[in-house]
Coordinates of C-alpha atoms in Angstrom, one line a residue:
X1 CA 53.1 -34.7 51.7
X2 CA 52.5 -32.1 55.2
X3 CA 53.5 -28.9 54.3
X4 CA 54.7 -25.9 56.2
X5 CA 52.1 -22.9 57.7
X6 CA 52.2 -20.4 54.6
X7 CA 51.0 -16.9 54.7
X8 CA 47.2 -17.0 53.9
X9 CA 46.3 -19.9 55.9
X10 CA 43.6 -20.8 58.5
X11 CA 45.0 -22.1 61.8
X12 CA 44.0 -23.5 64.8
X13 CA 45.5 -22.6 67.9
X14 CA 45.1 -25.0 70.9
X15 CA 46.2 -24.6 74.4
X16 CA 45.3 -26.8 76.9
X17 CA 41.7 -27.2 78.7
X18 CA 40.2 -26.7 74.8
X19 CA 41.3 -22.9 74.4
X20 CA 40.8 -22.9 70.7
X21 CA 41.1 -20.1 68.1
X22 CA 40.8 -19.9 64.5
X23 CA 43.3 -17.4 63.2
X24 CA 44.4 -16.4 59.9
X25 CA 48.4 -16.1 59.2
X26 CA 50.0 -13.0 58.0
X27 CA 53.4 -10.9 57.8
X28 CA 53.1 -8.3 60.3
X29 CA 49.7 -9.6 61.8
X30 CA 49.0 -9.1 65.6
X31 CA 47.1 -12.1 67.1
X32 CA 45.5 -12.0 70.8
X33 CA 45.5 -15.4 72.3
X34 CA 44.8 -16.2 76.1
X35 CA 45.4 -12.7 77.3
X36 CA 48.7 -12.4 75.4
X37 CA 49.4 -10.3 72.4
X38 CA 52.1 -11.5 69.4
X39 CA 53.2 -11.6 66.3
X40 CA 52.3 -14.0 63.5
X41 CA 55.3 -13.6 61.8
X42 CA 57.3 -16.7 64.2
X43 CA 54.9 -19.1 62.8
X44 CA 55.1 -19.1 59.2
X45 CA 57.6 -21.7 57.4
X46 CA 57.1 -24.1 60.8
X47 CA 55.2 -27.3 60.5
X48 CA 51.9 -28.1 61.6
X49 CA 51.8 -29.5 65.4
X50 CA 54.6 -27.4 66.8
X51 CA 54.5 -25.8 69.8
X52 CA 55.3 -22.0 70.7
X53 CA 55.7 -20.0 73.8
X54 CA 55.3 -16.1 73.4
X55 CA 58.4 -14.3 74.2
X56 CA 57.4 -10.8 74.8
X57 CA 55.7 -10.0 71.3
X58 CA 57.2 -13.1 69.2
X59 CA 55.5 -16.4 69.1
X60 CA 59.0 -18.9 69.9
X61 CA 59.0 -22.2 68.9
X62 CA 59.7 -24.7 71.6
X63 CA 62.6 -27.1 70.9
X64 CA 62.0 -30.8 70.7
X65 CA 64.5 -31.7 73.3
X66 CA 62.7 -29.3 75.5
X67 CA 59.3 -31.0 75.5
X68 CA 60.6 -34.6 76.2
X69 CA 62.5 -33.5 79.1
X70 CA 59.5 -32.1 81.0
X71 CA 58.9 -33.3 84.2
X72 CA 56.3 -35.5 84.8
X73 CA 54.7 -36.9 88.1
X74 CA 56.8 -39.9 89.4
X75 CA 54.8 -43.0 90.5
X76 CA 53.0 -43.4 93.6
X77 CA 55.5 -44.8 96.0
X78 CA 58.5 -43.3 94.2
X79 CA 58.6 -40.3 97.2
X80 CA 61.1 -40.5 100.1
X81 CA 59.4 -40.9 103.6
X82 CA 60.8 -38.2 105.2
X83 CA 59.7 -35.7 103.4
X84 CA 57.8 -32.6 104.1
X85 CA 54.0 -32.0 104.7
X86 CA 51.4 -29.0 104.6
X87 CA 50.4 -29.2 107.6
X88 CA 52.0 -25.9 109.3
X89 CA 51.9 -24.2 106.1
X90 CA 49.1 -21.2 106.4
X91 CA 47.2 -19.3 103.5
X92 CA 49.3 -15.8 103.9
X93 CA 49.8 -13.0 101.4
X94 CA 53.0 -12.2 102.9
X95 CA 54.8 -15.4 102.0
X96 CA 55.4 -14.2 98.3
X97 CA 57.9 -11.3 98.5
X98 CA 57.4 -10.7 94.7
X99 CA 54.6 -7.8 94.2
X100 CA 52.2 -7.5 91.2
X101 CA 54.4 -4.1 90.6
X102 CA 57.2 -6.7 90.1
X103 CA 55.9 -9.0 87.7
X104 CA 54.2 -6.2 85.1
X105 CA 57.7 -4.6 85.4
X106 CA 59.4 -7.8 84.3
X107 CA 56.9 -8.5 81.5
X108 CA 57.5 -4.7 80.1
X109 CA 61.4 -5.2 79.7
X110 CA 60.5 -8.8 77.8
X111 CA 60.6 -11.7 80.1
X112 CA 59.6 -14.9 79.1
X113 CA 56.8 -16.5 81.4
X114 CA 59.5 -19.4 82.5
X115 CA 61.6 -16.7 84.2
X116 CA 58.3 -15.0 85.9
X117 CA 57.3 -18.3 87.6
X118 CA 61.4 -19.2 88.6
X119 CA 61.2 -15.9 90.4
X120 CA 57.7 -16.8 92.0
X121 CA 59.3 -20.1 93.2
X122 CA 62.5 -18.3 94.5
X123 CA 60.4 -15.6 96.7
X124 CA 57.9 -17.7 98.0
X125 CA 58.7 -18.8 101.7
X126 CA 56.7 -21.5 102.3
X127 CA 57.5 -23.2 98.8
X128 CA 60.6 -25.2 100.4
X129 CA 58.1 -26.8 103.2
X130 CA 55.5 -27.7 100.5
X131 CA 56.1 -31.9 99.6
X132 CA 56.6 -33.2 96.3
X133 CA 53.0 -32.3 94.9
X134 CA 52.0 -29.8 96.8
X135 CA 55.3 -28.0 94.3
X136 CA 54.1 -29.7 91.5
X137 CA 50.9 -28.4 91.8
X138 CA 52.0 -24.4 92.6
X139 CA 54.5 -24.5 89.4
X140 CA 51.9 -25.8 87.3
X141 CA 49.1 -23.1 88.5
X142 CA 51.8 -20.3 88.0
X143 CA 52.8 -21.6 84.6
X144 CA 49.2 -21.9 83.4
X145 CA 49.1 -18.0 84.1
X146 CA 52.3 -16.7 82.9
X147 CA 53.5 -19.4 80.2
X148 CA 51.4 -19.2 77.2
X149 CA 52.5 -22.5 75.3
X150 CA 50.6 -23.7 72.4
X151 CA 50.1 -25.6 69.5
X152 CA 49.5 -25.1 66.0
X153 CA 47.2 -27.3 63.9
X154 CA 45.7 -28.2 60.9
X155 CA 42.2 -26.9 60.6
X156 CA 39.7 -30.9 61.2
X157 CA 36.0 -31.0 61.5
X158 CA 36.0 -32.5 64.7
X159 CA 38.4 -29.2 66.0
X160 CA 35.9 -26.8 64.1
X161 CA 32.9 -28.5 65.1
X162 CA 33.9 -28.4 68.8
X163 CA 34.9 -24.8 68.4
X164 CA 32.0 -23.7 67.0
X165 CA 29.6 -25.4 69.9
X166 CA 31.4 -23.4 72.2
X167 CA 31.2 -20.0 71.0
X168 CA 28.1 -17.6 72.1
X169 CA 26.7 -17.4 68.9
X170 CA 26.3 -21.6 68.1
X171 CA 22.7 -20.6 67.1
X172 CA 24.2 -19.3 63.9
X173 CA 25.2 -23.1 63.3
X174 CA 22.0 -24.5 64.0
X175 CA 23.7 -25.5 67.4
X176 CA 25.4 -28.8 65.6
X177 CA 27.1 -31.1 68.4
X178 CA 30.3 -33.0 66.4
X179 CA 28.2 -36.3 67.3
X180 CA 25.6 -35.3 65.5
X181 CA 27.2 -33.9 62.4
X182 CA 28.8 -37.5 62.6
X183 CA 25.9 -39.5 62.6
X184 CA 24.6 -37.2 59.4
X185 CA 27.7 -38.2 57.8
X186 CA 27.3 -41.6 58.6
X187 CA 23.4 -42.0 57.7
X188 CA 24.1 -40.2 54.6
X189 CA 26.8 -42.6 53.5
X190 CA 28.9 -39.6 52.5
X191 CA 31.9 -40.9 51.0
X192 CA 34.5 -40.2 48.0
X193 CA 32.7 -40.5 44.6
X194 CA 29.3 -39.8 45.6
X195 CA 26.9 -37.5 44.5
X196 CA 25.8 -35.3 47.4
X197 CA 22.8 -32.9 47.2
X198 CA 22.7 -30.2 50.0
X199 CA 20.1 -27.8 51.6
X200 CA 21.6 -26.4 55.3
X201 CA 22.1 -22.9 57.1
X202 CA 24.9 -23.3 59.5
X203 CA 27.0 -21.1 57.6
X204 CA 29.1 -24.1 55.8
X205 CA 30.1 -26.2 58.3
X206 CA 28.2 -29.4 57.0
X207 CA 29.1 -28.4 53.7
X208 CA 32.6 -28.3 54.1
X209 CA 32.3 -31.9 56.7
X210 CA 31.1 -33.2 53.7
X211 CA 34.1 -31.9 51.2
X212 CA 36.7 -32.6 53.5
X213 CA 35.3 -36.1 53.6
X214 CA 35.3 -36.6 49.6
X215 CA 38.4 -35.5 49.3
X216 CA 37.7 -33.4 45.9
X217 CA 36.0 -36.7 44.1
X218 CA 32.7 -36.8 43.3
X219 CA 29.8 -33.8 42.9
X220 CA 28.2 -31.6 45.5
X221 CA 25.3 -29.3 45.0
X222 CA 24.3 -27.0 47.5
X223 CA 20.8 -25.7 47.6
X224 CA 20.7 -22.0 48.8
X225 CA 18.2 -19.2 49.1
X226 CA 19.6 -15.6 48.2
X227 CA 22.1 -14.5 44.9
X228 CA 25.0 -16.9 46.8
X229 CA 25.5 -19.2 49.3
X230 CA 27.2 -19.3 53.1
X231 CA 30.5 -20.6 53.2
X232 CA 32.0 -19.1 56.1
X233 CA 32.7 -22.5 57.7
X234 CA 34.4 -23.6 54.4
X235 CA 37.2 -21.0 54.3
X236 CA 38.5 -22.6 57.1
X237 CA 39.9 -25.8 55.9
X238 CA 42.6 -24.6 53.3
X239 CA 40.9 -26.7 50.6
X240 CA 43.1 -27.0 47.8
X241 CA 41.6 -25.7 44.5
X242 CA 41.1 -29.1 42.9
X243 CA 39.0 -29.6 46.0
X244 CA 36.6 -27.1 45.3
X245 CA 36.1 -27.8 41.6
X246 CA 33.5 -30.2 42.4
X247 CA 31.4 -27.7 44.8
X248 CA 28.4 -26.2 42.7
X249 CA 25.5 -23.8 43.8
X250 CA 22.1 -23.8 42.5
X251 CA 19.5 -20.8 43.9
X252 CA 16.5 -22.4 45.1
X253 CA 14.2 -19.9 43.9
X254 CA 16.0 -20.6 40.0
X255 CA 15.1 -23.9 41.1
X256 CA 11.5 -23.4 42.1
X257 CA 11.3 -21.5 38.3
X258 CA 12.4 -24.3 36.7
X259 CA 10.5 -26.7 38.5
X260 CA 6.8 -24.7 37.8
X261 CA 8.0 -24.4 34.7
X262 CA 8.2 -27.8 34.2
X263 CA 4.9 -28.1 35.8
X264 CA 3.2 -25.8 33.5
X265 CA 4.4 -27.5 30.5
X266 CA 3.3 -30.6 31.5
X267 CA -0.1 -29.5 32.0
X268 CA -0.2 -28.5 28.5
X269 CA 0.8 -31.4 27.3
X270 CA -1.9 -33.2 29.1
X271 CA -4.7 -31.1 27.8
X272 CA -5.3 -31.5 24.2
X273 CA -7.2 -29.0 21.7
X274 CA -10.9 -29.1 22.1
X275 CA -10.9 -30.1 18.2
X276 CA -8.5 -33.4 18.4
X277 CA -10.8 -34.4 22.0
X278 CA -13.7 -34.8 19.4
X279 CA -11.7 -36.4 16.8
X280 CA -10.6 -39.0 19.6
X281 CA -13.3 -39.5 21.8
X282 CA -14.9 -42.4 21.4
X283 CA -18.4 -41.2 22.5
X284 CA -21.0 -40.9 19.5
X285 CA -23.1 -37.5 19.6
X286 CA -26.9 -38.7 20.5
X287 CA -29.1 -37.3 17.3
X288 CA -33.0 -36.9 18.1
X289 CA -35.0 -38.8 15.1
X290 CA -38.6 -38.5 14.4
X291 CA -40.1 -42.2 14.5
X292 CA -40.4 -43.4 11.2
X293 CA -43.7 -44.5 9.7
X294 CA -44.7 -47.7 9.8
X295 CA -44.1 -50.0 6.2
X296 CA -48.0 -50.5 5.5
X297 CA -47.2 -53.2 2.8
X298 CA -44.9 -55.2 4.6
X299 CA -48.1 -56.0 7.6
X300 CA -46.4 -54.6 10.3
X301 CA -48.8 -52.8 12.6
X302 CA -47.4 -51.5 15.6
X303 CA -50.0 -49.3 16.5
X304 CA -53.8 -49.2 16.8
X305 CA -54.0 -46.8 13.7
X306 CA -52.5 -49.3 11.8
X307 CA -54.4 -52.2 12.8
X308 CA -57.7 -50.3 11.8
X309 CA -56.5 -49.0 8.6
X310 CA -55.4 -52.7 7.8
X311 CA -58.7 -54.0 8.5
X312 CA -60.5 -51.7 7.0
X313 CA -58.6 -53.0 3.7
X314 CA -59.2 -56.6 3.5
X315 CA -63.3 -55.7 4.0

């Protein structure tokens, strides 16, 4: 079930041309967004996906009715033949009666950005000889400037990913493209239920790909260096708790430890007491003998000695 923007929570906001911002909501909180300045406060209790426009310091939220009735371009073909072209229309200061003095006066007593561009279109002279996208084009170029509407959304990998990328500092991420983190998704055969075991140092972000992709079932073990690990990236998805039950750490030097300790007590095992290898070797001691003498009585005469003192007994 979608639930409403509480206080506490991590947005996204998205204009158009991919202006993106990672905010956080709270009561009283001041938020800068595309050279505008407003409150938080309009936003909480609305759904995810709305759209606002910033009326003086408030953030408004645009009616429904409104956004389906916006004009878009008609077909080709769909223009009258007798109307207006550019061609005697000249690039002069002078055709837009309304100063800058004007338009930072209107925004101090609170007008909305529609109101602004109305009076733009009013003042200029040449807007009446412009055809049918020439004015299309001028309102759309003054609204971009003066109407800040935008959208609210839920916090995705691919909208953090892309975000990230483009910020200054995308070294800090290991400078990783959404593709990629796709494809490492994808190889890995990450998937609800799995058991996951990861080492990375972009602050999070393919940890919490990988969470948001389980969905809370299954175990993940991050491998960190230092007392506790980067999660910077995680905090950003509103992960409910039951989510993050099955997120564990384990310190890679406790895990070196453990693992020379393991080594060490394997070496012991393998090398026995010098008393048991002589009880188990199967290698006899060699013992020098003195050669015995030879049996006179039985006739053997194995050396010269013998033969002579054998002769000498039958004479």
């Amino acid at each position: 079930m979608a639930r409403n923007i509480c206080v506490g929570d991590r947005v996204i906001l998205l204009r158009e041309k991919s202006h993106l911002k990672i905010v956080e909501i709270q009561k009283g909180k001041k938020i800068a967004f595309a050279n505008k300045l407003f409150l938080a406060d309009g936003v909480i209790g609305q759904p995810f996906g709305c759209r606002f426009d910033i009326d003086g310091k408030n953030a408004v939220r645009v009616p429904t009715d409104q956004l389906q009735t916006t004009s878009d371009p008609q077909p080709h073909g769909s223009e009258d033949t007798n109307s207006t072209d550019n061609r005697n229309i000249t690039d002069n200061p002078q055709s837009q009666k309304l100063t800058q003095d004007d338009i930072i006066t209107m925004k101090e007593q609170g007008s909305k950005g529609q109101d602004i561009v109305d009076k733009l279109v009013e003042n200029s002279s040449t807007f009446k000889d412009k055809n049918k996208y020439a004015k299309e084009k001028y309102i759309k170029k003054k609204k971009d400037k003066h109407v800040v509407r935008f959208s609210v959304v839920k916090p995705t990998t691919r909208l953090i990913a892309t975000l990230l990328f483009g910020r200054p500092s995308v070294s800090k991420h290991c400078q990783l493209r959404l593709d990629t983190l796709s494809q490492i998704l994808t190889v890995a055969n990450v998937r609800s239920g799995c058991n996951v075991l990861i080492a990375e140092s972009c602050q999070g972000l393919l940890v919490g790909a990988v969470l948001d992709r389980m969905a809370g079932v299954g175990n993940i073990v991050q491998i960190h260096s230092g007392d506790f690990p980067v999660r910077v990236v995680v905090d950003n998805y509103n992960f409910p708790p039951e989510y993050l039950k099955c997120l564990h750490s384990l310190p890679m030097d406790q895990l070196l430890q453990q693992q020379q300790g393991d080594t060490e007590q394997n070496n012991i095992c393998d090398d026995d007491p010098p008393a048991k290898k002589l009880k188990t070797t199967t290698d006899k001691p060699s013992v020098k003998t003195e050669p015995s003498t030879p049996d006179i009585e039985s006739g053997s005469c194995d050396t010269e000695d013998n033969i002579v003192k054998s002769c000498d007994t039958e004479d």
